[in-house]
Amino acid sequence: MAEPGSLLQTAVVFLLAAVLIVPLAKRLQLGAVLGYLLAGVLIGPAALRLVDDPQSVSHISELGVVLLLFIIGLELSPRRLWVMRKSVFGVGMAQVLLTGLVIGAVAMFGFAQPLKTALVLGLGLALSSTAFGLQLLAERKELTSPHGRLAFAILLFQDIAAIPLIALVPLLSSTGTAPDAGSDLGQLFKVLGSIGLVVIGGRYLLRPVFRIVAKTGLREVSTATALLVVIGTAWLMELAGISMALGAFLAGLLLADSEYRHELESQIEPFKGLLLGLFFISVGMTADIRLLFAQPVLVLGLTALLILLKLPLLVLLGRLPGGLGAHSALRLGVVLAAGGEFAFVVFQMAREQGLFEPRLHSLLVLVITLSMAVTPLLVLLVARLCKVKEQPREVPAEYREIDSDAPRVVIAGMGRMGQMVARVLRAQRVPFIALDTEVDTIELSRSLGRMPIFYGDPLRPEILHAAKTEQAEYFIVATDDPEISLKTTELVRRLYPHLKVIARARNRQHVHHLLDAGALPIRETFHSSLEMSRQVLLGLGLDEAQANQRIKRFQRHDEEVLEAQHRVYNDKAAVLQTAREARTELETLFDADSSEAPPQA
């Protein structure tokens, strides 16, 4: 047993490595998973040797995987799966089976691996990183794009497929020359009984228990109950001889539609994140980085082989059953071509069960880590190539042909703010023309009524001319991109100096730039924030007149401060000084209001 001092030292080393390396990896857009793996490599036996025994934390770190699968179960409500059934169980299942078959065949016939090892290897490498892939898509704002939605569906099925795969590993590792039918039948009943106990308990016991615990109002008891459910079902499954993760997943699935789902998720999430990070660090510690220096051709060649095997299959599935365009399918393939975190879980179990030799396991961990490391670079490369070559979606002729009477107002951008302005103008029968570069947005806006909305980039002078901008009185810049908004304002003011330009402003700095360009900036969240504040004041006891007076005073004061800051906004010290003086002045004004008319009780 380790000494208390060594345990504390190990904990300090792990936490210090995570605190230093993971933020750096995220800043470099490599993702938290890769940061944890890199931290494990650095502190492990292959590098600095700050922790010599990776197995010393393996049992605790496995709880991270258990909690992860519980969270996945919570998110997989049957209703949600049914809505996405075609993408999840169609394309997702095809991807896992086809990719697993191809990689398994290459492992078996190309590298002479046994059938069981090749099966686990193929299916494990068919899985991609959910955390890594979704993070990349979110950072690039592509989660709602066609390839982003399909990637989410595929990752969802992979998360589901990981459960039986984790349960399959111990079954494949069982050895024996003459199987005992009675023993096998007893084990089967044991497994079925355990699953039945979890299902029945989850349906009839968990909700009443959580209801009783919730009435106590003690958050720590509620958290302890959530952990008891997860770890208890995992322990029960382990007693039955199957995966702990399967029990946690079933518990989550049974509570997916309960009223306590979000509360459970918020209570488990911190433990899951910390323990899962510990798991990835322990995996990184087992990665033999010396292999990369000893056999660089082999390691880099296997990394390239993994990506080259998965990428064409993902592109093919994205094109045919997924219905994506060529470039969208390529983006899908690049995001999902690397290995994933569940492969670490599966391969760690395979090593412990004797299916993988230690050297094979180290090689696979290193290959998956490298494949994840190069993925952000490949995503950037493909995005740049697609930006040059990709043709936009075919725009119907009626969207391109700008045909309208002379407008009094031209709107650039038909997002949330543009649509609101258009609806008001239409209600007042004010003639206007709206421009947008998203076909889907134009279709949606036109479906709400026959509005004069056309396809066109307001940064092109010929489009502005076709929209008869010179005959308008107002030009509304409602685009959500600050840079495009500023460029549009500058172009319109240069070509049509008589026009009054009203522009959507993202923040105070954007306001200053728009003022310089000659536009009237409207802060997109300012007025809604004032209304929220007014409602709070009313709820806290002020009457209507008092609340309105305070809000108007704040608004007037803030606008005066903004005007003063505009004169010095390039001088950071002057802006900070102005903000400090304004805060003091505002407090004085509100104190005066309070002394004149105290809030009602």
XYZ file of C-alpha atoms in Angstrom:
601
model
C 0.000 0.000 0.000
C 1.315 3.460 -0.910
C 2.336 5.841 1.863
C 0.082 8.867 2.506
C 2.905 11.175 1.437
C 3.256 9.417 -1.905
C -0.502 9.581 -2.475
C -0.502 13.322 -1.815
C 2.523 13.746 -4.051
C 0.813 11.812 -6.852
C -2.348 13.900 -6.469
C -0.325 17.130 -6.640
C 1.522 15.926 -9.759
C -1.716 14.938 -11.518
C -3.503 18.180 -10.695
C -0.507 20.336 -11.597
C -0.088 18.559 -14.939
C -3.791 19.011 -15.745
C -3.824 22.685 -14.723
C -0.748 23.526 -16.804
C -1.115 21.342 -19.908
C -4.883 21.164 -20.582
C -5.498 24.962 -20.884
C -2.441 25.179 -23.151
C -3.809 22.406 -25.392
C -7.222 24.099 -25.599
C -5.579 27.421 -26.416
C -3.779 25.687 -29.308
C -7.198 24.286 -30.411
C -6.050 20.723 -29.733
C -8.871 19.922 -27.282
C -8.979 18.931 -23.599
C -8.729 15.177 -24.303
C -5.424 15.623 -26.104
C -4.245 17.885 -23.280
C -4.913 15.195 -20.663
C -3.137 12.578 -22.792
C -0.124 14.851 -23.256
C -0.042 15.557 -19.505
C -0.010 11.808 -18.849
C 2.832 11.270 -21.313
C 4.914 14.010 -19.678
C 4.536 12.820 -16.078
C 4.642 9.110 -16.947
C 7.476 6.568 -17.044
C 8.303 7.410 -20.681
C 9.203 11.063 -19.979
C 9.733 12.850 -16.637
C 8.938 9.776 -14.482
C 7.110 11.868 -11.883
C 4.713 8.921 -11.478
C 6.249 5.496 -12.060
C 3.164 3.297 -11.660
C 0.225 4.147 -13.974
C -1.778 1.252 -12.528
C -1.857 2.932 -9.121
C -4.649 5.238 -10.288
C -6.327 3.016 -12.879
C -9.121 1.773 -10.595
C -10.107 5.282 -9.525
C -9.809 6.642 -13.068
C -12.151 3.927 -14.401
C -14.938 5.639 -12.466
C -14.592 8.501 -14.954
C -15.651 6.170 -17.774
C -18.526 4.859 -15.642
C -19.802 8.393 -14.997
C -19.345 9.325 -18.674
C -21.586 6.456 -19.749
C -24.176 7.415 -17.143
C -24.283 10.945 -18.630
C -24.589 9.462 -22.149
C -27.488 7.342 -20.948
C -29.170 10.446 -19.503
C -28.888 12.210 -22.862
C -30.249 9.329 -24.936
C -33.958 9.603 -24.308
C -35.992 7.235 -26.510
C -37.919 10.225 -27.896
C -34.731 11.914 -29.094
C -33.420 8.741 -30.674
C -36.670 8.237 -32.565
C -36.471 11.691 -34.163
C -32.913 11.011 -35.384
C -33.427 7.302 -36.101
C -32.450 7.380 -39.804
C -29.166 9.193 -39.315
C -28.274 7.472 -36.039
C -29.268 3.871 -36.761
C -28.809 4.098 -40.533
C -25.623 6.009 -41.302
C -24.198 5.565 -37.784
C -24.607 1.790 -37.745
C -23.255 1.486 -41.281
C -20.177 3.533 -40.329
C -19.312 1.429 -37.267
C -19.876 -1.942 -38.976
C -18.218 -1.074 -42.289
C -15.221 0.675 -40.734
C -14.827 -2.045 -38.103
C -14.928 -4.741 -40.796
C -12.320 -3.026 -42.994
C -9.892 -2.207 -40.158
C -10.379 -5.653 -38.598
C -9.658 -7.330 -41.937
C -6.499 -5.261 -42.392
C -5.375 -6.161 -38.855
C -6.097 -9.854 -39.360
C -4.745 -10.400 -42.876
C -2.234 -7.561 -43.131
C -0.722 -7.762 -39.632
C -1.484 -11.406 -38.713
C -3.567 -10.606 -35.637
C -5.827 -13.311 -34.113
C -9.534 -13.116 -34.939
C -10.639 -11.917 -31.478
C -7.901 -9.274 -31.323
C -8.696 -8.093 -34.855
C -12.414 -7.871 -34.004
C -11.838 -5.686 -30.923
C -9.189 -3.657 -32.740
C -11.419 -2.985 -35.758
C -14.507 -2.003 -33.793
C -12.478 0.059 -31.314
C -10.741 2.066 -34.038
C -14.059 2.535 -35.865
C -15.128 4.789 -32.988
C -14.286 8.491 -33.083
C -13.913 11.012 -30.285
C -17.263 12.520 -29.286
C -15.707 15.195 -27.083
C -13.025 16.011 -29.644
C -15.287 16.017 -32.722
C -18.103 18.069 -31.206
C -15.605 20.556 -29.785
C -14.031 21.072 -33.217
C -17.447 21.576 -34.821
C -18.574 23.961 -32.076
C -15.403 26.056 -32.349
C -15.956 26.402 -36.098
C -19.720 27.038 -35.646
C -20.520 24.005 -37.817
C -22.711 21.986 -35.436
C -25.860 23.032 -37.300
C -24.333 22.577 -40.756
C -25.335 19.454 -42.761
C -22.043 17.660 -42.048
C -22.186 18.814 -38.405
C -25.647 17.305 -37.876
C -24.625 14.031 -39.527
C -21.405 13.924 -37.485
C -23.468 14.316 -34.304
C -25.755 11.444 -35.350
C -22.797 9.160 -36.125
C -21.095 10.023 -32.824
C -24.367 9.340 -31.027
C -24.545 5.830 -32.474
C -20.863 5.285 -31.673
C -21.573 6.145 -28.036
C -24.379 3.576 -28.057
C -22.215 0.986 -29.839
C -19.428 1.434 -27.291
C -21.635 -0.090 -24.580
C -21.978 -3.601 -26.088
C -18.365 -3.419 -27.265
C -17.172 -2.778 -23.694
C -19.363 -5.662 -22.523
C -18.024 -7.876 -25.341
C -14.350 -7.653 -24.371
C -14.569 -9.824 -21.212
C -16.658 -12.402 -23.118
C -14.070 -12.661 -25.907
C -11.258 -13.090 -23.399
C -12.835 -16.150 -21.735
C -10.689 -19.245 -22.210
C -11.234 -22.910 -21.647
C -10.929 -26.103 -23.628
C -14.325 -27.569 -22.861
C -17.141 -25.153 -22.175
C -19.443 -26.038 -19.324
C -23.038 -25.649 -20.536
C -24.414 -25.485 -17.004
C -21.908 -22.856 -15.964
C -22.603 -20.785 -19.081
C -26.357 -21.022 -18.505
C -25.934 -19.959 -14.888
C -23.828 -16.997 -15.947
C -26.459 -16.014 -18.523
C -29.220 -16.075 -15.883
C -26.979 -14.072 -13.578
C -26.436 -11.414 -16.228
C -30.115 -11.256 -17.209
C -31.148 -11.126 -13.553
C -28.780 -8.237 -12.853
C -30.030 -6.287 -15.862
C -33.633 -6.998 -14.889
C -32.956 -5.831 -11.338
C -31.470 -2.570 -12.630
C -34.398 -2.016 -15.022
C -37.091 -2.748 -12.419
C -35.310 -0.773 -9.716
C -34.768 2.137 -12.072
C -38.407 2.239 -13.109
C -40.097 1.746 -9.718
C -37.561 2.758 -7.046
C -35.272 5.518 -8.329
C -37.899 8.218 -8.908
C -39.541 7.845 -5.468
C -36.085 7.845 -3.843
C -35.050 11.022 -5.664
C -38.391 12.610 -4.789
C -37.817 11.934 -1.077
C -34.216 13.180 -1.234
C -35.278 16.336 -3.099
C -37.731 17.186 -0.292
C -34.870 17.296 2.229
C -33.397 20.302 0.398
C -29.860 19.075 1.190
C -27.737 19.318 -1.956
C -24.959 17.110 -0.593
C -27.419 14.284 0.117
C -28.810 14.627 -3.394
C -25.285 14.418 -4.848
C -24.486 11.386 -2.689
C -27.686 9.691 -3.872
C -26.785 10.315 -7.515
C -23.303 8.855 -7.001
C -24.807 5.897 -5.112
C -27.092 5.107 -8.036
C -24.275 5.236 -10.585
C -21.613 3.409 -8.596
C -24.132 0.958 -7.136
C -25.431 -0.186 -10.521
C -21.846 -0.370 -11.824
C -20.870 -2.547 -8.855
C -23.900 -4.796 -9.384
C -22.910 -5.345 -13.015
C -19.351 -6.109 -11.992
C -20.627 -8.750 -9.559
C -22.543 -10.291 -12.456
C -19.305 -10.553 -14.421
C -20.063 -7.905 -17.037
C -19.034 -4.320 -17.612
C -19.485 -1.720 -14.869
C -20.075 0.806 -17.629
C -23.127 -1.119 -18.863
C -24.806 -0.754 -15.483
C -24.151 2.977 -15.366
C -25.438 3.378 -18.914
C -28.672 1.504 -18.094
C -29.203 3.639 -14.985
C -28.796 6.797 -17.052
C -31.096 5.521 -19.784
C -33.835 4.727 -17.269
C -33.655 8.253 -15.855
C -33.391 10.017 -19.235
C -37.059 11.032 -19.258
C -37.361 11.753 -15.547
C -37.859 15.184 -14.065
C -34.526 14.795 -12.233
C -32.431 14.378 -15.369
C -30.911 17.868 -15.475
C -30.336 17.927 -11.721
C -28.520 14.580 -11.900
C -26.419 15.726 -14.830
C -25.315 18.901 -13.036
C -24.383 16.909 -9.903
C -22.440 14.187 -11.720
C -20.731 16.448 -14.291
C -17.913 17.789 -12.037
C -16.994 14.279 -10.836
C -17.218 12.938 -14.378
C -14.976 15.661 -15.791
C -12.314 15.259 -13.102
C -12.259 11.451 -13.070
C -12.427 11.218 -16.865
C -9.481 13.600 -17.051
C -7.693 11.310 -14.603
C -8.489 8.361 -16.866
C -7.000 10.075 -19.926
C -3.920 11.062 -17.920
C -3.456 7.436 -16.853
C -3.845 6.348 -20.495
C -1.245 8.912 -21.527
C 1.087 7.543 -18.867
C 0.886 4.105 -20.473
C 1.755 5.559 -23.910
C 5.323 4.580 -24.680
C 6.588 7.709 -26.402
C 9.916 5.972 -26.894
C 8.247 3.909 -29.597
C 7.873 7.071 -31.676
C 11.619 7.721 -31.536
C 12.604 4.075 -31.839
C 10.275 3.248 -34.766
C 9.025 6.542 -36.233
C 8.214 5.030 -39.627
C 6.014 2.339 -38.081
C 4.162 4.690 -35.714
C 3.609 7.467 -38.251
C 2.736 4.929 -40.941
C 0.058 3.312 -38.754
C -1.337 6.749 -37.873
C -1.603 7.633 -41.556
C -3.092 4.194 -42.300
C -5.831 4.681 -39.681
C -6.839 8.048 -41.166
C -6.588 6.788 -44.758
C -8.803 3.790 -43.960
C -11.518 5.733 -42.093
C -11.572 8.903 -44.191
C -12.727 7.413 -47.559
C -15.373 5.284 -45.838
C -16.755 8.312 -43.972
C -16.785 10.376 -47.165
C -18.603 7.549 -48.995
C -21.216 7.203 -46.246
C -21.643 10.966 -46.073
C -22.206 11.156 -49.830
C -24.550 8.193 -50.362
C -26.823 7.451 -47.386
C -25.993 10.797 -45.743
C -26.874 12.871 -48.815
C -24.054 15.388 -48.325
C -22.226 17.303 -51.020
C -18.636 16.394 -51.862
C -17.000 19.033 -49.707
C -19.379 18.558 -46.775
C -18.686 14.809 -46.870
C -14.946 15.516 -46.861
C -15.338 17.771 -43.825
C -17.330 15.035 -42.098
C -14.588 12.507 -42.834
C -11.786 14.705 -41.520
C -13.598 15.444 -38.239
C -14.294 11.744 -37.533
C -11.237 10.049 -39.088
C -9.163 9.983 -35.888
C -9.512 7.469 -33.091
C -11.624 8.222 -30.034
C -11.654 8.136 -26.263
C -13.726 4.949 -26.124
C -10.926 3.142 -27.973
C -8.706 3.880 -24.962
C -11.332 2.350 -22.685
C -11.847 -0.732 -24.873
C -8.140 -1.309 -25.526
C -7.244 -0.877 -21.854
C -9.777 -3.594 -21.013
C -8.487 -5.757 -23.866
C -4.967 -5.486 -22.474
C -6.108 -6.388 -18.958
C -8.079 -9.354 -20.336
C -5.097 -10.644 -22.321
C -6.467 -9.880 -25.800
C -3.746 -7.299 -26.513
C -0.054 -7.628 -25.852
C 1.463 -4.700 -23.900
C 3.484 -3.543 -26.932
C 0.409 -3.620 -29.200
C -1.565 -1.635 -26.630
C 1.193 0.989 -26.327
C 1.402 1.252 -30.105
C -2.359 1.710 -30.481
C -2.561 4.348 -27.734
C 0.242 6.272 -29.434
C -1.383 5.989 -32.879
C -4.781 7.194 -31.617
C -3.163 10.095 -29.771
C -1.233 11.175 -32.870
C -4.339 10.837 -35.071
C -6.205 13.168 -32.707
C -3.257 15.578 -32.682
C -3.243 15.995 -36.476
C -7.034 16.299 -36.793
C -7.245 20.068 -36.068
C -4.546 20.675 -38.681
C -6.418 18.558 -41.242
C -9.674 20.369 -40.444
C -8.014 23.740 -41.066
C -6.445 22.476 -44.304
C -9.697 21.040 -45.662
C -11.647 24.153 -44.629
C -9.216 26.302 -46.587
C -9.381 24.036 -49.648
C -13.172 23.844 -49.526
C -13.443 27.607 -49.142
C -11.567 27.998 -52.411
C -13.232 25.201 -54.367
C -16.661 24.654 -52.849
C -19.578 25.919 -54.890
C -22.416 27.411 -52.887
C -25.796 25.771 -52.843
C -27.747 26.342 -56.055
C -29.737 29.532 -55.680
C -33.187 29.538 -57.338
C -33.564 32.106 -60.120
C -36.397 33.915 -58.337
C -34.063 34.620 -55.396
C -31.372 36.168 -57.618
C -33.627 38.370 -59.724
C -34.071 41.472 -57.599
C -37.366 42.867 -58.797
C -39.159 45.371 -56.616
C -40.530 48.884 -56.557
C -38.326 51.673 -55.277
C -37.685 50.839 -51.608
C -37.616 53.329 -48.775
C -35.537 50.913 -46.686
C -32.893 48.293 -47.614
C -32.111 45.579 -45.042
C -28.824 43.628 -45.140
C -29.115 40.380 -43.202
C -32.341 38.522 -42.438
C -31.443 36.906 -39.150
C -33.373 37.545 -35.935
C -33.018 41.333 -35.970
C -33.510 41.699 -39.723
C -36.713 39.659 -39.612
C -38.135 41.788 -36.790
C -37.422 45.007 -38.696
C -38.938 43.536 -41.884
C -42.122 42.500 -40.084
C -42.588 45.976 -38.589
C -42.028 47.659 -41.966
C -44.409 45.266 -43.666
C -47.078 45.898 -41.019
C -46.714 49.632 -41.686
C -46.754 49.025 -45.473
C -43.334 50.649 -45.862
C -41.714 49.436 -49.119
C -38.400 47.684 -48.461
C -35.934 45.178 -49.948
C -33.984 42.641 -47.878
C -30.719 40.945 -48.884
C -29.156 37.779 -47.500
C -26.540 35.223 -48.604
C -28.106 32.146 -46.952
C -30.604 30.291 -49.137
C -32.133 28.558 -46.085
C -32.764 31.930 -44.413
C -34.426 33.298 -47.552
C -36.627 30.214 -47.842
C -37.677 30.487 -44.195
C -38.408 34.215 -44.412
C -40.386 33.839 -47.642
C -42.369 30.959 -46.176
C -43.679 33.364 -43.517
C -45.174 35.573 -46.216
C -44.409 37.071 -49.602
C -41.649 39.397 -48.492
C -39.248 41.056 -50.988
C -36.179 39.080 -49.814
C -33.478 38.304 -52.368
C -30.153 36.534 -52.588
C -27.286 38.987 -52.710
C -24.080 40.022 -50.995
C -24.382 43.636 -49.766
C -20.599 43.981 -50.090
C -20.963 43.895 -53.889
C -21.774 47.320 -55.408
C -23.718 45.780 -58.311
C -26.056 44.045 -55.826
C -26.687 47.326 -54.019
C -27.423 48.976 -57.361
C -29.812 46.178 -58.378
C -31.632 46.640 -55.057
C -32.160 50.333 -55.965
C -30.325 51.404 -52.844
C -29.812 54.893 -54.254
C -33.598 55.473 -54.030
C -33.846 54.398 -50.381
C -33.873 56.597 -47.312
C -32.535 54.117 -44.761
C -30.075 51.220 -44.939
C -30.328 48.683 -42.085
C -27.213 46.559 -41.426
C -28.549 43.601 -39.408
C -25.798 41.035 -40.086
C -24.384 39.304 -36.989
C -20.725 39.375 -38.103
C -19.104 42.590 -36.777
C -16.455 42.689 -39.500
C -18.957 42.258 -42.340
C -21.267 44.769 -40.670
C -18.503 47.384 -40.550
C -17.395 46.762 -44.156
C -20.996 47.009 -45.386
C -21.496 50.287 -43.531
C -18.311 51.758 -44.984
C -19.253 50.705 -48.537
C -22.818 52.058 -48.316
C -21.665 55.353 -46.821
C -19.083 55.731 -49.601
C -21.450 54.888 -52.475
C -24.616 56.493 -51.089
C -23.638 59.295 -48.660
C -27.238 60.577 -48.538
C -28.470 57.348 -46.882
C -29.040 57.094 -43.138
C -27.352 53.859 -41.996
C -28.555 52.053 -38.863
C -26.285 49.154 -37.910
C -26.475 46.307 -35.443
C -23.623 46.566 -32.908
C -22.155 43.548 -31.121
C -20.338 45.414 -28.310
C -19.032 48.828 -27.247
C -15.883 48.594 -29.382
C -18.044 47.744 -32.389
C -20.178 50.801 -31.579
C -17.107 53.054 -31.781
C -16.073 51.661 -35.181
C -19.602 52.047 -36.574
C -19.777 55.632 -35.341
C -16.499 56.317 -37.111
C -17.994 54.839 -40.293
C -20.994 57.187 -40.078
C -23.694 54.769 -38.896
C -26.185 54.939 -36.048
C -25.276 51.859 -33.968
C -27.953 49.876 -32.130
C -26.563 47.583 -29.441
C -28.195 44.194 -29.942
C -28.639 43.330 -26.237
C -28.845 46.788 -24.674
C -32.585 47.470 -24.772
C -33.590 43.915 -23.869
C -31.207 44.072 -20.867
C -32.812 47.345 -19.773
C -36.272 45.771 -19.945
C -35.089 42.775 -17.896
C -33.665 45.175 -15.295
C -36.947 47.120 -15.217
C -38.910 43.928 -14.528
C -36.526 43.039 -11.690
C -36.958 46.473 -10.104
C -40.734 46.128 -10.304
C -40.530 42.730 -8.658
C -38.309 44.110 -5.879
C -40.896 46.685 -4.828
C -40.480 49.800 -6.965
C -43.601 51.166 -8.597
C -43.905 51.698 -12.352
C -42.841 55.354 -12.262
C -39.805 54.706 -10.047
C -38.618 51.770 -12.160
C -39.017 53.704 -15.405
C -37.161 56.686 -13.924
C -34.197 54.534 -12.807
C -33.978 52.766 -16.163
C -34.182 56.005 -18.145
C -31.531 57.586 -15.931
C -29.228 54.581 -16.412
C -29.829 54.583 -20.175
C -29.124 58.308 -20.485
C -26.026 58.024 -18.326
C -24.694 55.009 -20.246
C -25.177 56.759 -23.576
C -23.297 59.801 -22.259
C -20.455 57.574 -21.077
C -20.354 55.822 -24.447
C -20.148 59.176 -26.196
C -17.307 60.283 -23.910
C -15.444 56.997 -24.417
C -15.799 57.308 -28.179
C -13.478 60.303 -28.096
C -10.719 58.284 -26.382
C -11.540 54.644 -27.251
C -8.079 54.008 -28.713
C -6.510 54.987 -25.370
C -7.038 52.065 -22.983
C -5.984 54.003 -19.871
C -8.361 56.856 -20.710
C -11.253 54.431 -21.281
C -10.639 52.771 -17.885
C -10.490 56.151 -16.184
C -13.757 57.190 -17.868
C -15.415 53.927 -16.748
C -14.303 54.447 -13.109
C -15.581 58.021 -13.058
C -18.870 56.960 -14.667
C -19.417 54.223 -12.084
C -18.923 56.643 -9.216
C -21.218 59.200 -10.843
C -23.956 56.623 -11.448
C -23.828 55.445 -7.819
C -24.210 59.070 -6.699
C -27.227 59.571 -8.964
C -28.923 56.393 -7.711
C -28.187 57.306 -4.092
C -29.923 60.624 -4.699
C -32.915 58.802 -6.194
C -33.078 56.460 -3.198
C -33.050 59.319 -0.691
C -35.880 61.036 -2.563
C -38.096 57.982 -3.059
C -37.125 54.842 -1.102
C -38.239 51.471 -2.516
C -41.512 50.091 -1.324
C -41.461 47.190 1.104
